[in-house]
Amino acid sequence: MGMLALCVFAVVFNYISTSKEVCTNALLPGAKGDQGAIGEVGEEGKLGKNGPPGLSGVLGEMGLVGEVGHTGKMGPIGERGIKGDPGYIGLAGFKGKPGTTCDCGRYRKVVGQLDVNVGKLRNAVKFLKNVILGLKETEERYYLLVKESKRFGEASMNCKLRGGTLAMPKTSDTNQLMAEYVSQAGLMRVYIGVQAQSNDTDGTSRHAFADSSPLQGFTAWSQEEELNPPVSPPKNSSCVELLSSGTWSHVECEAAMFFICEFPKSRRRGAGAGGGGGGGRGRGTPAPVPS
């Protein structure tokens, strides 16, 4: 019995050792099974990066007109427009009630006496201006010859304190009026409101009136000044004098001499605002008499 078991063991061992199949612990895959059921939807993933812009779409149809917006703030006032054409003549009004009888003779007498008094007053004012004060006048200005010897700067300040400026002969008529004024007073020369200013780029001097306006058009330089004009007069000789002959000449500003002041005539209030149909400006009324 023991020998039989030993022989069986030997035969089995020999079979195993000669067999080509090797026994291992590896699991071999089985046959493919059936498809399983679809799983549940997973959670939404994170937002990815923006992709490149797409092509422009087709222009859509125009939308409906929106509602009227709120009223905005009032804008600035525009410029004044051109005066329109006159309107049509209106219909005649109804006939008025008859007026009461007026005793106009008495009022006419009062008005006539007022006209006489106004005429006398005008003559008195004219006498005061021309005889006592010795004023000369044009349509727009008064001229006063001040017989006080002063240097140019002092004369200019004196005219300003009186309410005017040194006289500026900007026209031939005004220059002739001032020259006759000087001659009738028995004088030879006076200061006027003309002075040389700073040099121009070419080195020549530029003259200006007392109101800083440049000399344009009319000048009355003497023949000597025109033949030999100073390229740049010295600072102390930059002032100008008016001779009784009506010509101008340079003079030292430190020289003391008489001078002429000018004063503008004031305008009546409301002149040119209407009335008379012409809309023109009324004649100037005298400014306060210079002291």
Short mmCIF file of C-alpha atoms in Angstrom, two decimals:
data_model
loop_
_atom_site.label_atom_id
_atom_site.label_comp_id
_atom_site.label_asym_id
_atom_site.label_seq_id
_atom_site.Cartn_x
_atom_site.Cartn_y
_atom_site.Cartn_z
CA MET A 1 0.00 0.00 0.00
CA GLY A 2 2.81 2.35 0.80
CA MET A 3 4.61 1.48 -2.36
CA LEU A 4 1.44 2.12 -4.41
CA ALA A 5 1.04 5.63 -3.01
CA LEU A 6 4.68 6.37 -3.68
CA CYS A 7 4.35 5.30 -7.31
CA VAL A 8 1.24 7.42 -7.85
CA PHE A 9 3.02 10.44 -6.43
CA ALA A 10 6.01 9.85 -8.70
CA VAL A 11 3.80 9.59 -11.81
CA VAL A 12 1.92 12.80 -10.98
CA PHE A 13 5.15 14.69 -10.26
CA ASN A 14 6.63 13.54 -13.54
CA TYR A 15 3.52 14.68 -15.44
CA ILE A 16 3.57 18.07 -13.91
CA SER A 17 7.27 18.61 -14.54
CA THR A 18 6.98 17.65 -18.20
CA SER A 19 3.82 19.70 -18.91
CA LYS A 20 4.24 22.86 -21.10
CA GLU A 21 1.64 24.84 -19.13
CA VAL A 22 2.97 26.82 -16.22
CA CYS A 23 0.74 27.51 -13.31
CA THR A 24 0.88 31.13 -12.12
CA ASN A 25 -1.07 33.37 -9.78
CA ALA A 26 -1.97 35.95 -12.60
CA LEU A 27 -5.70 36.43 -13.38
CA LEU A 28 -6.56 36.19 -17.02
CA PRO A 29 -9.27 38.61 -18.41
CA GLY A 30 -12.60 37.10 -19.03
CA ALA A 31 -15.00 37.68 -21.90
CA LYS A 32 -16.43 41.28 -22.55
CA GLY A 33 -19.56 41.85 -20.57
CA ASP A 34 -22.77 43.69 -21.55
CA GLN A 35 -22.88 47.55 -21.71
CA GLY A 36 -23.79 49.09 -18.39
CA ALA A 37 -26.51 51.71 -17.71
CA ILE A 38 -25.86 55.46 -18.39
CA GLY A 39 -24.70 57.27 -15.28
CA GLU A 40 -26.18 60.47 -13.78
CA VAL A 41 -25.26 63.97 -15.11
CA GLY A 42 -22.21 65.36 -13.35
CA GLU A 43 -21.75 68.83 -11.78
CA GLU A 44 -21.15 71.90 -14.00
CA GLY A 45 -17.45 72.47 -14.63
CA LYS A 46 -15.47 75.71 -14.13
CA LEU A 47 -15.88 78.60 -16.58
CA GLY A 48 -13.24 78.45 -19.30
CA LYS A 49 -11.31 81.32 -20.90
CA ASN A 50 -13.01 83.69 -23.33
CA GLY A 51 -12.63 82.61 -26.89
CA PRO A 52 -11.80 84.89 -29.84
CA PRO A 53 -14.59 87.30 -30.94
CA GLY A 54 -16.86 86.00 -33.61
CA LEU A 55 -17.78 87.65 -36.89
CA SER A 56 -20.13 90.66 -36.93
CA GLY A 57 -23.72 89.65 -37.20
CA VAL A 58 -26.23 90.93 -39.70
CA LEU A 59 -27.61 94.44 -38.95
CA GLY A 60 -30.92 94.06 -37.20
CA GLU A 61 -34.08 95.95 -37.91
CA MET A 62 -34.51 99.51 -36.56
CA GLY A 63 -36.19 99.60 -33.19
CA LEU A 64 -39.24 101.57 -32.27
CA VAL A 65 -39.02 105.27 -31.40
CA GLY A 66 -38.50 105.72 -27.69
CA GLU A 67 -40.45 107.97 -25.37
CA VAL A 68 -39.72 111.70 -25.16
CA GLY A 69 -36.99 112.42 -22.61
CA HIS A 70 -37.05 114.99 -19.82
CA THR A 71 -36.70 118.66 -20.71
CA GLY A 72 -33.03 119.78 -20.47
CA LYS A 73 -31.66 122.94 -18.92
CA MET A 74 -32.07 126.22 -20.76
CA GLY A 75 -29.09 127.01 -22.98
CA PRO A 76 -27.27 130.36 -23.21
CA ILE A 77 -29.02 133.31 -24.79
CA GLY A 78 -28.19 133.61 -28.48
CA GLU A 79 -27.10 136.68 -30.36
CA ARG A 80 -29.64 139.32 -31.20
CA GLY A 81 -31.29 138.64 -34.54
CA ILE A 82 -31.64 140.96 -37.50
CA LYS A 83 -34.42 143.50 -37.26
CA GLY A 84 -37.47 142.27 -39.12
CA ASP A 85 -39.45 144.05 -41.77
CA PRO A 86 -42.12 146.51 -40.60
CA GLY A 87 -45.57 145.01 -40.23
CA TYR A 88 -48.69 145.90 -42.11
CA ILE A 89 -50.50 149.10 -41.25
CA GLY A 90 -53.28 148.37 -38.82
CA LEU A 91 -56.89 149.37 -39.11
CA ALA A 92 -57.92 152.86 -38.12
CA GLY A 93 -59.21 153.14 -34.60
CA PHE A 94 -62.61 154.33 -33.50
CA LYS A 95 -63.32 158.00 -33.41
CA GLY A 96 -62.53 159.46 -30.01
CA LYS A 97 -64.79 161.48 -27.82
CA PRO A 98 -64.78 165.25 -28.32
CA GLY A 99 -62.27 167.02 -26.10
CA THR A 100 -62.98 169.80 -23.65
CA THR A 101 -62.35 173.41 -24.48
CA CYS A 102 -58.85 174.54 -23.46
CA ASP A 103 -57.71 178.03 -22.62
CA CYS A 104 -54.43 177.58 -24.53
CA GLY A 105 -53.58 181.22 -24.86
CA ARG A 106 -52.22 181.39 -21.33
CA TYR A 107 -50.08 178.28 -21.83
CA ARG A 108 -48.74 179.54 -25.14
CA LYS A 109 -47.62 182.70 -23.41
CA VAL A 110 -45.80 180.70 -20.72
CA VAL A 111 -44.11 178.49 -23.32
CA GLY A 112 -43.07 181.54 -25.32
CA GLN A 113 -41.49 183.10 -22.26
CA LEU A 114 -39.64 179.84 -21.54
CA ASP A 115 -38.20 179.86 -25.08
CA VAL A 116 -36.97 183.42 -24.52
CA ASN A 117 -35.34 182.44 -21.22
CA VAL A 118 -33.69 179.36 -22.77
CA GLY A 119 -32.26 181.50 -25.56
CA LYS A 120 -30.81 183.95 -23.02
CA LEU A 121 -29.32 181.07 -21.04
CA ARG A 122 -27.69 179.65 -24.16
CA ASN A 123 -26.14 182.99 -24.97
CA ALA A 124 -24.86 183.28 -21.40
CA VAL A 125 -23.30 179.82 -21.53
CA LYS A 126 -21.71 180.61 -24.90
CA PHE A 127 -20.31 183.85 -23.48
CA LEU A 128 -18.97 181.96 -20.46
CA LYS A 129 -17.24 179.35 -22.62
CA ASN A 130 -15.80 181.59 -25.32
CA VAL A 131 -15.04 184.83 -23.49
CA ILE A 132 -14.50 184.13 -19.79
CA LEU A 133 -13.01 180.62 -19.99
CA GLY A 134 -11.68 180.99 -23.52
CA LEU A 135 -12.86 177.53 -24.60
CA LYS A 136 -12.79 176.36 -28.19
CA GLU A 137 -15.08 173.57 -29.35
CA THR A 138 -15.88 171.19 -32.18
CA GLU A 139 -18.90 168.95 -32.64
CA GLU A 140 -17.49 166.41 -30.20
CA ARG A 141 -14.92 168.11 -27.92
CA TYR A 142 -13.96 171.20 -25.93
CA TYR A 143 -10.41 172.60 -25.89
CA LEU A 144 -8.98 174.66 -23.04
CA LEU A 145 -5.65 176.51 -23.18
CA VAL A 146 -4.11 176.27 -19.71
CA LYS A 147 -1.74 179.17 -19.10
CA GLU A 148 0.33 177.46 -16.44
CA SER A 149 3.96 176.55 -17.20
CA LYS A 150 4.42 172.85 -16.52
CA ARG A 151 6.60 169.99 -17.72
CA PHE A 152 5.04 167.41 -20.02
CA GLY A 153 4.27 164.85 -17.30
CA GLU A 154 2.81 167.51 -15.03
CA ALA A 155 0.71 168.94 -17.87
CA SER A 156 -0.66 165.49 -18.69
CA MET A 157 -1.61 164.90 -15.05
CA ASN A 158 -3.19 168.37 -14.81
CA CYS A 159 -5.49 167.61 -17.75
CA LYS A 160 -6.47 164.27 -16.20
CA LEU A 161 -7.34 165.96 -12.90
CA ARG A 162 -9.58 168.33 -14.85
CA GLY A 163 -11.39 165.35 -16.39
CA GLY A 164 -9.70 165.34 -19.81
CA THR A 165 -6.41 164.63 -21.57
CA LEU A 166 -3.72 166.58 -23.38
CA ALA A 167 -5.20 167.76 -26.67
CA MET A 168 -4.80 165.33 -29.58
CA PRO A 169 -4.97 166.98 -33.05
CA LYS A 170 -6.03 163.90 -35.04
CA THR A 171 -7.44 165.83 -38.02
CA SER A 172 -6.35 168.82 -40.06
CA ASP A 173 -9.36 170.89 -38.91
CA THR A 174 -8.68 170.18 -35.25
CA ASN A 175 -4.99 171.00 -35.68
CA GLN A 176 -5.85 174.32 -37.38
CA LEU A 177 -8.33 175.18 -34.61
CA MET A 178 -5.69 174.58 -31.94
CA ALA A 179 -3.03 176.54 -33.86
CA GLU A 180 -5.38 179.56 -34.14
CA TYR A 181 -6.14 179.15 -30.42
CA VAL A 182 -2.43 179.41 -29.63
CA SER A 183 -1.89 182.33 -32.00
CA GLN A 184 -4.87 184.32 -30.67
CA ALA A 185 -3.48 183.90 -27.14
CA GLY A 186 -0.20 185.50 -28.26
CA LEU A 187 1.79 182.30 -27.66
CA MET A 188 4.38 180.55 -29.81
CA ARG A 189 4.12 176.92 -28.70
CA VAL A 190 2.25 174.58 -26.34
CA TYR A 191 2.39 170.94 -25.33
CA ILE A 192 0.02 168.54 -27.14
CA GLY A 193 -0.86 164.89 -26.44
CA VAL A 194 1.71 163.29 -28.78
CA GLN A 195 4.81 161.44 -27.60
CA ALA A 196 7.41 159.02 -28.98
CA GLN A 197 7.05 155.49 -27.65
CA SER A 198 9.42 152.50 -27.56
CA ASN A 199 11.47 151.71 -30.68
CA ASP A 200 10.22 149.33 -33.36
CA THR A 201 12.19 146.33 -34.57
CA ASP A 202 13.90 148.41 -37.28
CA GLY A 203 15.18 150.92 -34.70
CA THR A 204 12.78 153.75 -35.59
CA SER A 205 10.61 155.38 -32.97
CA ARG A 206 6.83 155.07 -32.93
CA HIS A 207 4.66 158.01 -31.92
CA ALA A 208 1.28 157.74 -30.24
CA PHE A 209 -1.42 160.04 -28.94
CA ALA A 210 -2.21 160.51 -25.26
CA ASP A 211 -4.92 157.83 -25.48
CA SER A 212 -2.27 155.33 -26.73
CA SER A 213 -3.70 155.27 -30.27
CA PRO A 214 -1.03 155.36 -33.03
CA LEU A 215 -0.58 158.25 -35.42
CA GLN A 216 -2.52 157.32 -38.55
CA GLY A 217 -3.28 159.43 -41.59
CA PHE A 218 -2.80 163.01 -40.41
CA THR A 219 0.47 164.44 -39.03
CA ALA A 220 1.82 168.00 -39.06
CA TRP A 221 5.57 167.61 -38.60
CA SER A 222 7.63 170.66 -39.45
CA GLN A 223 9.73 170.63 -42.63
CA GLU A 224 12.88 170.15 -40.59
CA GLU A 225 11.39 167.13 -38.80
CA GLU A 226 10.30 165.57 -42.11
CA LEU A 227 13.66 166.13 -43.83
CA ASN A 228 15.69 164.92 -40.86
CA PRO A 229 13.45 162.60 -38.85
CA PRO A 230 15.19 161.34 -35.69
CA VAL A 231 15.76 157.59 -35.86
CA SER A 232 15.20 157.40 -32.13
CA PRO A 233 14.85 160.72 -30.26
CA PRO A 234 16.43 160.87 -26.81
CA LYS A 235 14.12 159.93 -23.98
CA ASN A 236 14.06 163.50 -22.65
CA SER A 237 13.17 164.80 -26.17
CA SER A 238 10.37 162.36 -26.95
CA CYS A 239 7.60 164.93 -26.33
CA VAL A 240 5.90 167.01 -29.02
CA GLU A 241 4.91 170.68 -29.13
CA LEU A 242 2.42 172.51 -31.37
CA LEU A 243 3.66 175.79 -32.83
CA SER A 244 1.36 178.71 -33.63
CA SER A 245 2.02 178.01 -37.32
CA GLY A 246 0.26 174.64 -36.92
CA THR A 247 3.37 172.44 -37.23
CA TRP A 248 4.70 169.87 -34.77
CA SER A 249 8.21 169.55 -33.41
CA HIS A 250 10.06 167.45 -30.84
CA VAL A 251 10.86 169.12 -27.55
CA GLU A 252 12.47 168.16 -24.25
CA CYS A 253 9.92 166.77 -21.83
CA GLU A 254 11.48 168.73 -18.95
CA ALA A 255 10.78 172.06 -20.63
CA ALA A 256 8.06 174.08 -18.88
CA MET A 257 5.39 175.57 -21.13
CA PHE A 258 1.65 176.09 -21.48
CA PHE A 259 -0.56 173.30 -22.77
CA ILE A 260 -4.00 172.54 -24.22
CA CYS A 261 -6.45 170.08 -22.64
CA GLU A 262 -9.37 168.47 -24.42
CA PHE A 263 -12.67 167.28 -22.94
CA PRO A 264 -15.29 165.08 -24.63
CA LYS A 265 -18.83 166.31 -24.85
CA SER A 266 -21.33 164.09 -23.07
CA ARG A 267 -24.29 162.63 -24.94
CA ARG A 268 -27.94 163.06 -24.00
CA ARG A 269 -29.41 159.97 -22.41
CA GLY A 270 -31.52 157.96 -24.77
CA ALA A 271 -30.06 159.62 -27.89
CA GLY A 272 -30.50 157.37 -30.85
CA ALA A 273 -32.84 155.02 -28.95
CA GLY A 274 -35.85 156.16 -30.93
CA GLY A 275 -37.94 159.17 -31.70
CA GLY A 276 -37.92 161.23 -34.85
CA GLY A 277 -38.05 158.07 -36.91
CA GLY A 278 -34.37 158.46 -37.86
CA GLY A 279 -32.82 156.72 -34.87
CA GLY A 280 -29.85 159.12 -35.11
CA ARG A 281 -27.87 160.40 -32.16
CA GLY A 282 -28.70 163.79 -30.81
CA ARG A 283 -26.15 166.55 -30.70
CA GLY A 284 -23.78 166.36 -27.77
CA THR A 285 -24.66 168.32 -24.70
CA PRO A 286 -21.86 170.13 -22.88
CA ALA A 287 -19.86 168.22 -20.35
CA PRO A 288 -19.16 169.83 -16.97
CA VAL A 289 -17.19 173.03 -17.58
CA PRO A 290 -13.49 172.39 -16.73
CA SER A 291 -12.26 174.28 -13.75
#
